[in-house]
Amino acid sequence: MNRQSIRDAMIESLAGVTPDHPAQGLDKGVDPGTDRLDLLPQAVREHLVENEGLRREWRQLLRQVRAIRTLERVPVPSDLDGRVVASLQAGYRQERAIAHVRALPPEPAPHELDVRMGQSAGRPFAADGLDPGFLKAPAVLDRLVAKRVSSGGGARPQGSPRSTRLMAAAALLVASSLGLMALLGDRSSNLGDDGLEMASFSFRVIRIEDPALAHPDLVNLLGGMSGGALDGRGRVR
Amino acid sequence: MNSSQHVARLAAAQGQIDKAPSGVWGGGRLAACLLALAACGGGVPAGNGSGTDGPPTYGSSGPPDYFAMGPDAPFSTAYRGTRMVELYYDAQAPMVYREDVGSDGQGKFSVETLDVLISSDPNTPLFLLLQSQRQALIYRHRDFRIRDLGLFLGNYDYVVAPNPTTVAGVTCDRVQVQARVGAKSRFEVDIDPTTGLVLAWEEYDLDTGNLEARIAFEIYTPDGDLSDMVLIDRVFQTSEYGVHTEDFKQALGFDPLIPKLQPGAGYQLGVQAEVLVVDGENWAKLYLSDGMATCIFMDSVPITSGGVGTGASEKKGEVAIMQVGSWSSLRGTVRGHEVIMAGRVSELDLATVLDSSLR
């Protein structure tokens, strides 16, 4: 048997290990009662009797399996269902919002907007007495959005005169272009000081605050490189 | 070095030192540092400093000889010992444990956690098991080490204290280290000058002065008996290639993501990359380093994804990111690539590096 097949056989034989089998005397040579060589096929056992290195590996496997089997079964967190549902709903809500925005028909900007843009070009928002308040969307937009949401969709707000729709589109354009910096600033302050969410990455970034909710790869790589700095918190809460 | 440069650097060093709280840098120590700085020329470029073109040059004394041994010391020094590991990166959950560590001096090593002294997680058996599985990461990446001498000298200021220290019976040089640009921590490192091995190091947060980590040998035996240790070197089947070679791509079976931006000032992409085979899948493993800190960048194209940038994977432009103290890691799927990153850098830095590899 080569070393790999011996290892495979050792791993297959671990099924018989229980949490309470004796752990003492591991460093005192072969002890069938401790090393549980009886779990191994005869051919493998003979190799282990002659090879201290293999015995060490076997003992280490035993220790690891014992450690695993001493762990209590961890119940699924009671709020997991809620978190999953909340996460999915949040995702759909965002997609719905994007779909609504994309469904808006193109509207030409009014001439007045060009004039205002030209006036403010090259001037800092807060300089020269320029009132940043004009960047805010008018109250009518709130009403239109509320109406649109309550009506459940449709490409256009129903029953509104064209001039109102035009005003809403223009206001949206102003708010979304000139007010972009302020908007991102607000998001950043809500999401932490590093502004991860506001950066224009080509992928979505989700910050994990609790290691218990992170993918094992994430925890293990960080845990390994930092020497287990994460594990002080506990794995699952 | 002309006198004006010397004075400027001393003033800068004093400015940095003055930011630390008293008690960490006492007056005597401050004087000692400056004395050492002046006497040893430690870490003070004679010509080009940071922010200028070309590598820094040093005075006649130059950096200590044992700095050059730093990158290989943990692998080329045969020893066995016991270390106390104190990690306070997560202020709410400190972790203190002891570990049994040894190296055969031929590239193989073992680092086994012995017992946990402080932890808010009562599940010690699981922690010990995890630590056992992470030995290679811990041994290679956790501890302060000069990993690339040229980059280290270009990116870090250091001061060799005039008085040696003793760690586990070994007389060491104490070296105080701090990044030249964007430093968030400073390090106090005790190095065995005969081997270049770091026998103790401490990391302090520059803003708060708080101790973030302390790792020190309690027992150190050169050429110690390793017969009861299971030594390892690699966990996965690994082969090395030049990052920009065709051989690398062929070995992987896909075009790897190559970062174009670095996670911090002074970082460089390592010229050698690795191909790891994990559960039958090839992973590209790249290293970015500033000479001391390392950032790992791994990516793979899952066999089931149907290729790069196709199908459902294309929609999964999403990564999860996590930070503890000065460490961060990232995992996700972008353009059909599974990506894993980690390092002693910020979350934003990791995301920036990943983003640059997609452009």
Coordinates of C-alpha atoms in Angstrom, one line a residue:
Chain A
M1 CA 0.0 0.0 0.0
N2 CA 1.3 3.4 -0.7
R3 CA 1.0 6.3 1.7
Q4 CA -2.0 7.8 0.0
S5 CA -4.0 4.6 0.1
I6 CA -3.1 4.2 3.8
R7 CA -4.4 7.7 4.5
D8 CA -7.6 7.0 2.6
A9 CA -8.1 3.9 4.6
M10 CA -7.5 5.8 7.8
I11 CA -10.0 8.4 6.9
E12 CA -12.6 5.8 6.0
S13 CA -12.1 4.0 9.3
L14 CA -12.9 7.1 11.3
A15 CA -16.6 6.3 11.2
G16 CA -16.2 4.3 14.4
V17 CA -14.7 7.0 16.5
T18 CA -16.9 8.4 19.3
P19 CA -16.4 11.6 21.3
D20 CA -15.8 9.7 24.6
H21 CA -13.1 7.3 23.5
P22 CA -9.9 7.5 25.7
A23 CA -7.6 10.5 24.9
Q24 CA -4.9 9.8 27.4
G25 CA -1.5 8.3 26.7
L26 CA -1.3 9.4 23.1
D27 CA 2.4 10.0 23.4
K28 CA 3.3 6.7 24.9
G29 CA 3.7 4.6 21.8
V30 CA 1.2 2.2 20.4
D31 CA -1.7 1.6 22.8
P32 CA -4.6 -0.3 21.1
G33 CA -7.0 1.1 23.6
T34 CA -6.0 4.6 22.9
D35 CA -4.9 4.6 19.3
R36 CA -8.0 2.6 18.3
L37 CA -6.0 0.6 15.8
D38 CA -8.8 -1.9 15.9
L39 CA -10.8 0.4 13.7
L40 CA -8.3 0.0 10.9
P41 CA -8.1 -2.8 8.4
Q42 CA -5.4 -5.4 9.2
A43 CA -3.1 -4.3 6.4
V44 CA -3.2 -0.7 7.4
R45 CA -2.7 -1.6 11.1
E46 CA 0.5 -3.4 10.3
H47 CA 1.9 -0.3 8.6
L48 CA 1.0 1.9 11.5
V49 CA 2.6 -0.5 14.0
E50 CA 5.9 -0.1 12.1
N51 CA 5.7 3.6 11.2
E52 CA 5.6 6.2 13.9
G53 CA 4.9 9.0 11.4
L54 CA 1.7 7.2 10.2
R55 CA 0.7 6.7 13.9
R56 CA 1.0 10.4 14.5
E57 CA -1.2 11.2 11.6
W58 CA -3.7 8.6 12.8
R59 CA -3.7 10.2 16.3
Q60 CA -4.1 13.6 14.8
L61 CA -7.1 12.4 12.8
L62 CA -8.6 10.8 15.9
R63 CA -8.2 14.1 17.8
Q64 CA -9.8 16.1 15.1
V65 CA -12.7 13.7 14.7
R66 CA -13.2 13.6 18.4
A67 CA -13.2 17.3 18.6
I68 CA -15.8 17.5 15.8
R69 CA -18.0 15.0 17.5
T70 CA -17.9 16.8 20.8
L71 CA -19.6 19.8 19.2
E72 CA -23.2 20.2 19.9
R73 CA -25.6 20.4 17.1
V74 CA -26.2 24.1 16.4
P75 CA -29.8 25.1 15.7
V76 CA -30.5 27.3 12.8
P77 CA -30.8 30.9 14.1
S78 CA -34.5 31.6 14.8
D79 CA -34.4 34.8 12.7
L80 CA -32.8 33.1 9.7
D81 CA -36.0 32.8 7.8
G82 CA -36.8 36.4 8.4
R83 CA -33.4 37.5 7.2
V84 CA -33.6 35.5 4.0
V85 CA -37.1 36.9 3.3
A86 CA -35.9 40.4 4.1
S87 CA -32.9 40.0 1.9
L88 CA -35.0 38.7 -1.0
Q89 CA -37.6 41.4 -0.6
A90 CA -35.0 44.1 -0.4
G91 CA -33.5 42.8 -3.6
Y92 CA -36.8 42.7 -5.4
R93 CA -37.7 46.1 -4.2
Q94 CA -34.5 47.5 -5.7
E95 CA -35.1 45.7 -8.9
R96 CA -38.7 47.1 -9.1
A97 CA -37.4 50.6 -8.5
I98 CA -34.9 50.2 -11.2
A99 CA -37.5 48.8 -13.6
H100 CA -39.8 51.8 -12.9
V101 CA -37.0 54.3 -13.6
R102 CA -36.0 52.5 -16.8
A103 CA -39.6 52.5 -17.9
L104 CA -39.8 56.2 -17.8
P105 CA -40.2 57.5 -21.3
P106 CA -37.5 59.9 -22.5
E107 CA -38.6 63.5 -22.1
P108 CA -36.8 66.5 -23.5
A109 CA -35.4 68.8 -20.9
P110 CA -37.0 72.3 -20.9
H111 CA -35.0 75.2 -22.2
E112 CA -35.0 76.7 -18.8
L113 CA -32.9 73.8 -17.6
D114 CA -30.2 74.5 -20.1
V115 CA -30.1 78.1 -19.0
R116 CA -29.7 77.1 -15.4
M117 CA -27.1 74.5 -16.1
G118 CA -25.1 77.1 -18.1
Q119 CA -25.3 79.5 -15.3
S120 CA -24.1 77.1 -12.7
A121 CA -21.4 75.5 -14.8
G122 CA -18.0 75.9 -13.3
R123 CA -19.4 77.3 -10.0
P124 CA -19.1 75.3 -6.8
F125 CA -22.5 74.6 -5.4
A126 CA -22.0 76.4 -2.2
A127 CA -20.1 79.3 -3.7
D128 CA -21.3 82.7 -4.8
G129 CA -24.5 82.5 -3.0
L130 CA -25.8 79.7 -5.2
D131 CA -28.6 78.1 -3.3
P132 CA -28.3 74.3 -3.4
G133 CA -31.9 74.2 -2.5
F134 CA -32.9 74.6 -6.1
L135 CA -31.4 71.2 -6.8
K136 CA -34.1 69.5 -4.7
A137 CA -37.0 67.8 -6.5
P138 CA -40.3 69.7 -6.2
A139 CA -43.0 68.4 -4.0
V140 CA -45.0 67.4 -7.0
L141 CA -42.5 64.6 -7.7
D142 CA -43.2 63.1 -4.3
R143 CA -46.9 63.0 -5.1
L144 CA -46.3 61.5 -8.5
V145 CA -44.1 58.8 -7.2
A146 CA -46.6 58.0 -4.4
K147 CA -49.3 57.8 -7.0
R148 CA -47.3 55.7 -9.3
V149 CA -46.3 53.2 -6.6
S150 CA -49.9 52.9 -5.3
S151 CA -51.1 52.3 -8.9
G152 CA -48.7 49.4 -9.2
G153 CA -46.8 50.4 -12.3
G154 CA -47.4 51.5 -15.8
A155 CA -45.0 53.4 -17.9
R156 CA -46.6 56.8 -17.3
P157 CA -48.4 58.4 -14.5
Q158 CA -52.0 58.2 -15.5
G159 CA -54.3 61.2 -15.5
S160 CA -51.5 63.8 -15.1
P161 CA -51.2 66.6 -17.6
R162 CA -48.2 66.5 -19.9
S163 CA -46.8 69.7 -18.3
T164 CA -46.7 68.1 -14.9
R165 CA -45.0 65.0 -16.2
L166 CA -42.5 67.2 -18.0
M167 CA -41.8 69.1 -14.8
A168 CA -41.4 65.9 -12.9
A169 CA -38.9 64.5 -15.5
A170 CA -36.9 67.8 -15.5
A171 CA -36.8 67.8 -11.7
L172 CA -35.7 64.2 -11.7
L173 CA -33.0 65.1 -14.2
V174 CA -31.7 68.0 -12.1
A175 CA -31.9 66.1 -8.9
S176 CA -30.1 63.1 -10.4
S177 CA -27.3 65.1 -12.1
L178 CA -26.6 68.2 -10.1
G179 CA -27.6 66.6 -6.8
L180 CA -25.5 63.5 -7.3
M181 CA -22.7 64.4 -5.0
A182 CA -25.1 65.4 -2.2
L183 CA -27.1 62.2 -2.6
L184 CA -23.9 60.0 -2.5
G185 CA -22.7 61.9 0.5
D186 CA -25.9 61.1 2.4
R187 CA -25.6 57.4 1.5
S188 CA -22.0 57.3 2.6
S189 CA -22.8 58.8 5.9
N190 CA -25.5 56.2 6.5
L191 CA -23.4 53.3 5.5
G192 CA -20.2 53.9 7.3
D193 CA -17.2 56.1 6.9
D194 CA -15.4 54.3 4.2
G195 CA -17.9 54.9 1.5
L196 CA -17.8 51.4 0.1
E197 CA -21.3 51.5 -1.2
M198 CA -20.9 54.7 -3.0
A199 CA -17.7 53.8 -4.9
S200 CA -18.4 53.0 -8.5
F201 CA -17.2 49.4 -8.5
S202 CA -18.3 47.2 -11.3
F203 CA -19.8 44.8 -8.8
R204 CA -22.0 45.0 -5.7
V205 CA -20.3 45.0 -2.4
I206 CA -21.9 43.6 0.7
R207 CA -20.3 44.3 4.0
I208 CA -20.4 41.5 6.6
E209 CA -20.3 42.8 10.1
D210 CA -20.8 39.5 11.9
P211 CA -18.4 36.6 11.0
A212 CA -21.2 34.2 11.9
L213 CA -23.0 35.3 8.7
A214 CA -19.9 35.1 6.5
H215 CA -19.0 32.4 4.0
P216 CA -16.6 29.9 5.6
D217 CA -13.9 30.7 2.9
L218 CA -14.0 34.4 4.0
V219 CA -13.7 33.5 7.7
N220 CA -11.1 30.9 7.2
L221 CA -8.8 33.0 5.0
L222 CA -9.1 36.0 7.3
G223 CA -8.9 33.9 10.4
G224 CA -5.9 32.1 9.1
M225 CA -3.9 35.2 8.0
S226 CA -4.8 37.0 11.3
G227 CA -4.1 33.9 13.4
G228 CA -7.7 33.5 14.6
A229 CA -8.4 37.1 15.4
L230 CA -12.0 36.5 14.3
D231 CA -12.7 33.5 16.4
G232 CA -12.9 35.3 19.7
R233 CA -16.4 36.3 18.8
G234 CA -17.7 32.8 18.4
R235 CA -18.8 31.2 15.2
V236 CA -22.5 31.3 15.5
R237 CA -24.7 33.4 17.6
Chain B
M1 CA 23.0 62.2 3.4
N2 CA 23.5 65.9 3.8
S3 CA 22.8 67.6 7.1
S4 CA 19.6 69.3 6.0
Q5 CA 18.1 66.0 4.9
H6 CA 19.1 64.4 8.1
V7 CA 17.5 67.1 10.2
A8 CA 14.4 67.0 8.2
R9 CA 14.1 63.2 8.6
L10 CA 14.8 63.5 12.3
A11 CA 12.1 66.1 12.7
A12 CA 9.6 63.9 10.8
A13 CA 10.5 61.0 12.9
Q14 CA 10.0 63.0 16.1
G15 CA 6.6 64.2 14.7
Q16 CA 5.5 60.6 14.3
I17 CA 6.8 59.6 17.7
D18 CA 5.1 62.5 19.4
K19 CA 1.8 61.3 18.1
A20 CA 2.0 58.2 20.2
P21 CA 0.8 58.4 23.8
S22 CA 3.2 58.7 26.6
G23 CA 3.8 55.5 28.3
V24 CA 4.3 53.7 25.0
W25 CA 7.2 56.0 23.9
G26 CA 8.7 57.3 27.1
G27 CA 11.2 60.2 27.0
G28 CA 14.1 57.9 27.5
R29 CA 13.0 55.7 24.7
L30 CA 12.4 58.7 22.4
A31 CA 15.9 59.9 23.1
A32 CA 17.2 56.4 22.5
C33 CA 15.4 56.2 19.2
L34 CA 16.7 59.4 18.0
L35 CA 20.2 58.5 19.2
A36 CA 19.9 55.3 17.3
L37 CA 18.6 57.0 14.3
A38 CA 21.5 59.3 14.2
A39 CA 24.1 56.7 15.1
C40 CA 22.9 53.8 13.0
G41 CA 21.3 55.7 10.1
G42 CA 18.6 53.1 10.5
G43 CA 15.9 53.4 7.8
V44 CA 17.0 56.9 6.8
P45 CA 17.8 57.1 3.1
A46 CA 21.0 58.9 2.4
G47 CA 19.7 60.0 -1.0
N48 CA 16.3 59.4 -2.4
G49 CA 13.6 59.0 0.1
S50 CA 10.0 58.1 -0.4
G51 CA 8.1 60.1 -2.9
T52 CA 11.1 60.5 -5.2
D53 CA 12.2 58.5 -8.2
G54 CA 14.6 55.6 -7.8
P55 CA 15.3 53.4 -4.8
P56 CA 16.5 54.9 -1.6
T57 CA 20.2 54.6 -0.9
Y58 CA 21.7 54.2 2.6
G59 CA 24.7 55.4 4.4
S60 CA 27.8 53.2 4.9
S61 CA 26.2 51.3 7.7
G62 CA 23.1 50.5 5.7
P63 CA 20.4 48.2 7.0
P64 CA 21.4 45.4 9.3
D65 CA 22.7 42.3 7.5
Y66 CA 20.0 40.1 9.2
F67 CA 17.3 42.1 7.4
A68 CA 18.2 40.1 4.2
M69 CA 17.6 36.9 6.1
G70 CA 14.1 37.9 7.0
P71 CA 12.2 36.5 4.0
D72 CA 13.5 33.0 4.5
A73 CA 14.3 32.9 8.2
P74 CA 11.1 31.0 9.3
F75 CA 11.8 28.3 6.7
S76 CA 15.6 28.1 6.7
T77 CA 16.0 28.2 10.5
A78 CA 15.6 24.9 12.4
Y79 CA 14.0 25.4 15.7
R80 CA 11.2 24.6 18.1
G81 CA 9.5 26.7 20.6
T82 CA 6.4 27.9 22.4
R83 CA 4.8 31.2 21.6
M84 CA 2.3 33.3 23.4
V85 CA -0.1 34.9 20.9
E86 CA -2.2 37.9 21.9
L87 CA -4.6 39.4 19.4
Y88 CA -6.6 42.5 20.2
Y89 CA -7.7 43.5 16.7
D90 CA -11.3 43.0 17.7
A91 CA -11.6 45.0 20.8
Q92 CA -14.8 43.2 21.8
A93 CA -13.3 39.8 21.4
P94 CA -9.7 39.5 22.4
M95 CA -8.0 36.2 21.6
V96 CA -5.0 34.9 23.6
Y97 CA -3.5 31.5 23.1
R98 CA -0.2 29.6 23.2
E99 CA 1.2 27.6 20.3
D100 CA 3.8 25.0 19.7
V101 CA 5.8 25.9 16.7
G102 CA 8.7 24.4 14.9
S103 CA 10.6 24.3 11.6
D104 CA 13.1 21.8 10.1
G105 CA 15.0 24.5 8.4
Q106 CA 14.2 22.8 5.1
G107 CA 10.9 24.5 4.3
K108 CA 8.6 22.4 6.5
F109 CA 7.0 23.6 9.6
S110 CA 4.3 23.1 12.2
V111 CA 2.3 25.5 14.3
E112 CA -0.2 23.9 16.6
T113 CA -2.4 25.9 19.0
L114 CA -1.9 24.4 22.5
D115 CA -4.5 26.1 24.6
V116 CA -6.7 29.1 24.6
L117 CA -6.2 31.5 27.5
I118 CA -8.6 34.3 26.6
S119 CA -11.6 34.1 24.3
S120 CA -15.2 35.0 24.4
D121 CA -16.0 32.0 22.4
P122 CA -16.3 28.9 24.6
N123 CA -16.0 26.5 21.7
T124 CA -12.3 25.8 22.2
P125 CA -12.3 22.3 20.5
L126 CA -13.6 23.9 17.3
F127 CA -11.0 26.7 17.4
L128 CA -8.2 24.3 17.9
L129 CA -9.4 22.3 14.9
L130 CA -9.6 25.4 12.8
Q131 CA -6.2 26.5 13.8
S132 CA -4.8 23.1 12.9
Q133 CA -6.3 23.4 9.4
R134 CA -4.9 26.9 9.0
Q135 CA -1.3 26.2 9.9
A136 CA 0.1 27.2 6.5
L137 CA -1.7 30.5 6.5
I138 CA -0.8 31.3 10.0
Y139 CA 2.8 30.4 9.6
R140 CA 3.2 32.3 6.3
H141 CA 1.1 35.4 6.8
R142 CA 0.2 36.2 10.4
D143 CA 3.5 37.4 11.8
F144 CA 5.6 40.5 11.2
R145 CA 8.3 39.6 8.7
I146 CA 10.4 41.3 6.1
R147 CA 9.1 39.5 3.1
D148 CA 10.9 41.5 0.4
L149 CA 13.9 43.5 1.5
G150 CA 13.9 46.0 -1.3
L151 CA 10.2 46.8 -1.0
F152 CA 10.5 47.0 2.8
L153 CA 13.4 49.4 2.7
G154 CA 11.5 51.5 0.2
N155 CA 8.2 51.6 2.2
Y156 CA 9.1 51.5 5.8
D157 CA 11.1 53.6 8.2
Y158 CA 12.9 51.7 10.9
V159 CA 15.0 52.4 14.0
V160 CA 17.4 49.8 15.6
A161 CA 17.4 50.4 19.3
P162 CA 20.9 50.8 20.7
N163 CA 20.3 48.3 23.5
P164 CA 19.5 44.7 22.7
T165 CA 16.6 42.8 24.2
T166 CA 16.3 39.2 25.3
V167 CA 13.5 37.0 24.2
A168 CA 13.3 33.4 25.4
G169 CA 17.0 33.6 26.3
V170 CA 18.0 34.8 22.9
T171 CA 19.7 38.2 22.6
C172 CA 17.8 40.2 19.9
D173 CA 17.9 43.5 18.2
R174 CA 14.9 45.6 18.8
V175 CA 13.7 47.3 15.6
Q176 CA 10.9 49.9 15.5
V177 CA 9.1 49.9 12.2
Q178 CA 6.5 52.1 10.7
A179 CA 5.2 52.5 7.1
R180 CA 6.3 55.8 5.5
V181 CA 3.0 56.5 3.8
G182 CA -0.5 56.0 5.3
A183 CA 0.7 54.2 8.4
K184 CA -2.0 52.9 10.7
S185 CA 0.2 50.8 12.9
R186 CA 3.7 50.8 14.2
F187 CA 5.6 47.7 15.1
E188 CA 8.2 46.8 17.7
V189 CA 10.1 43.8 16.6
D190 CA 12.8 41.7 18.3
I191 CA 15.0 39.9 15.8
D192 CA 17.6 37.2 16.4
P193 CA 20.5 38.8 14.4
T194 CA 22.2 35.4 13.9
T195 CA 19.2 33.9 12.0
G196 CA 17.1 36.9 11.1
L197 CA 14.1 35.2 12.8
V198 CA 11.6 37.4 14.5
L199 CA 11.3 36.1 18.0
A200 CA 8.7 38.7 19.2
W201 CA 6.7 41.5 17.7
E202 CA 4.1 44.0 18.9
E203 CA 1.7 46.0 16.8
Y204 CA 0.2 49.3 18.1
D205 CA -2.6 51.4 16.6
L206 CA -1.1 54.7 15.7
D207 CA -4.3 56.7 16.4
T208 CA -5.1 55.2 19.8
G209 CA -1.8 53.9 20.9
N210 CA -3.5 50.6 21.8
L211 CA -1.8 47.3 21.6
E212 CA -3.3 45.3 18.7
A213 CA -1.2 42.2 18.7
R214 CA 1.7 40.8 20.6
I215 CA 3.4 37.5 19.7
A216 CA 6.5 36.3 21.5
F217 CA 8.5 33.1 22.0
E218 CA 8.4 31.9 25.6
I219 CA 10.6 28.9 24.9
Y220 CA 13.0 28.8 21.9
T221 CA 15.3 25.9 21.2
P222 CA 17.5 26.0 18.1
D223 CA 17.5 22.7 16.3
G224 CA 14.9 21.5 18.7
D225 CA 13.4 18.0 18.5
L226 CA 10.6 17.9 16.0
S227 CA 10.0 14.1 16.1
D228 CA 6.5 14.4 17.5
M229 CA 5.4 17.1 15.1
V230 CA 3.5 16.7 11.8
L231 CA 5.4 19.0 9.6
I232 CA 3.8 20.5 6.5
D233 CA 4.8 22.8 3.7
R234 CA 1.9 23.1 1.2
V235 CA -1.7 22.2 1.9
F236 CA -2.8 22.0 -1.8
Q237 CA -1.0 20.9 -4.9
T238 CA 0.9 24.0 -6.0
S239 CA 3.1 25.0 -8.9
E240 CA 4.7 28.4 -9.6
Y241 CA 4.7 30.5 -12.8
G242 CA 5.5 34.0 -13.9
V243 CA 2.4 36.1 -13.5
H244 CA 2.4 37.3 -17.1
T245 CA 3.4 34.1 -18.8
E246 CA 1.4 31.9 -21.2
D247 CA 2.4 28.9 -19.1
F248 CA 0.5 30.4 -16.2
K249 CA -2.7 30.7 -18.3
Q250 CA -2.3 27.3 -19.8
A251 CA -1.8 25.7 -16.4
L252 CA -4.9 27.4 -15.1
G253 CA -7.0 26.8 -18.2
F254 CA -8.4 30.3 -18.1
D255 CA -7.2 33.9 -18.2
P256 CA -6.6 35.0 -14.7
L257 CA -7.7 38.3 -13.3
I258 CA -4.6 40.5 -12.9
P259 CA -4.9 43.6 -10.6
K260 CA -3.8 46.8 -12.1
L261 CA -4.0 48.8 -8.9
Q262 CA -2.4 48.1 -5.6
P263 CA -4.0 47.9 -2.2
G264 CA -1.7 50.6 -0.7
A265 CA 1.2 52.8 -1.2
G266 CA 4.4 50.9 -2.1
Y267 CA 2.7 47.6 -2.8
Q268 CA 3.7 45.6 -5.9
L269 CA 2.3 42.6 -7.6
G270 CA 4.7 39.6 -7.0
V271 CA 6.3 38.4 -10.2
Q272 CA 5.6 34.8 -9.3
A273 CA 2.1 33.4 -9.1
E274 CA 0.9 30.0 -8.1
V275 CA -1.6 27.5 -9.5
L276 CA -3.4 25.7 -6.7
V277 CA -5.6 22.6 -7.3
V278 CA -8.4 22.6 -4.8
D279 CA -11.0 19.9 -5.2
G280 CA -10.2 19.5 -8.8
E281 CA -10.5 23.2 -9.6
N282 CA -7.5 25.4 -10.6
W283 CA -7.0 28.6 -8.7
A284 CA -4.7 31.4 -9.5
K285 CA -3.0 32.8 -6.5
L286 CA -1.2 36.2 -6.7
Y287 CA 0.6 38.0 -4.0
L288 CA 0.7 41.8 -3.5
S289 CA 3.2 43.1 -1.0
D290 CA 4.8 46.2 0.3
G291 CA 7.7 44.3 1.7
M292 CA 6.1 43.4 5.0
A293 CA 2.4 43.1 4.6
T294 CA 0.9 40.7 2.1
C295 CA -2.4 40.7 0.2
I296 CA -3.5 37.4 -1.4
F297 CA -5.5 37.5 -4.6
M298 CA -7.1 34.2 -5.7
D299 CA -9.5 33.6 -8.6
S300 CA -10.9 30.6 -10.3
V301 CA -13.4 29.9 -13.0
P302 CA -15.7 27.2 -11.7
I303 CA -16.1 24.2 -14.0
T304 CA -19.9 24.4 -13.6
S305 CA -20.1 28.1 -14.6
G306 CA -19.9 27.4 -18.3
G307 CA -17.0 29.7 -18.9
V308 CA -16.1 33.2 -18.2
G309 CA -18.7 35.8 -18.4
T310 CA -21.6 33.6 -19.4
G311 CA -24.9 32.4 -18.0
A312 CA -25.9 33.0 -14.4
S313 CA -22.4 33.8 -13.2
E314 CA -22.4 37.0 -15.3
K315 CA -25.2 38.3 -13.1
K316 CA -23.4 37.5 -9.9
G317 CA -21.3 40.6 -9.8
E318 CA -21.4 40.6 -6.0
V319 CA -18.8 40.3 -3.3
A320 CA -19.0 40.0 0.4
I321 CA -16.4 41.8 2.4
M322 CA -15.3 41.8 6.0
Q323 CA -12.8 43.6 8.2
V324 CA -11.3 43.0 11.6
G325 CA -8.7 45.4 12.9
S326 CA -6.2 46.0 10.1
W327 CA -7.2 42.8 8.3
S328 CA -9.8 42.4 5.6
S329 CA -11.1 39.7 3.3
L330 CA -13.3 39.5 0.3
R331 CA -15.2 36.7 -1.5
G332 CA -17.5 36.7 -4.4
T333 CA -18.2 36.1 -8.0
V334 CA -17.5 38.6 -10.7
R335 CA -17.7 38.0 -14.5
G336 CA -17.7 34.2 -13.9
H337 CA -14.7 34.3 -11.7
E338 CA -14.8 33.2 -8.1
V339 CA -12.6 35.6 -6.2
I340 CA -11.1 35.4 -2.7
M341 CA -8.8 38.1 -1.3
A342 CA -7.4 38.8 2.1
G343 CA -4.7 41.0 3.6
R344 CA -3.6 43.5 6.1
V345 CA -5.4 46.2 4.2
S346 CA -8.8 47.9 4.3
E347 CA -12.0 46.6 2.8
L348 CA -12.0 49.5 0.3
D349 CA -8.5 48.7 -0.8
L350 CA -9.5 45.1 -1.5
A351 CA -12.5 46.1 -3.5
T352 CA -10.4 48.6 -5.4
V353 CA -7.8 46.0 -6.3
L354 CA -10.5 43.6 -7.5
D355 CA -12.2 46.3 -9.6
S356 CA -8.9 47.2 -11.3
S357 CA -8.5 43.6 -12.4
L358 CA -11.8 43.8 -14.2
R359 CA -11.0 46.9 -16.3

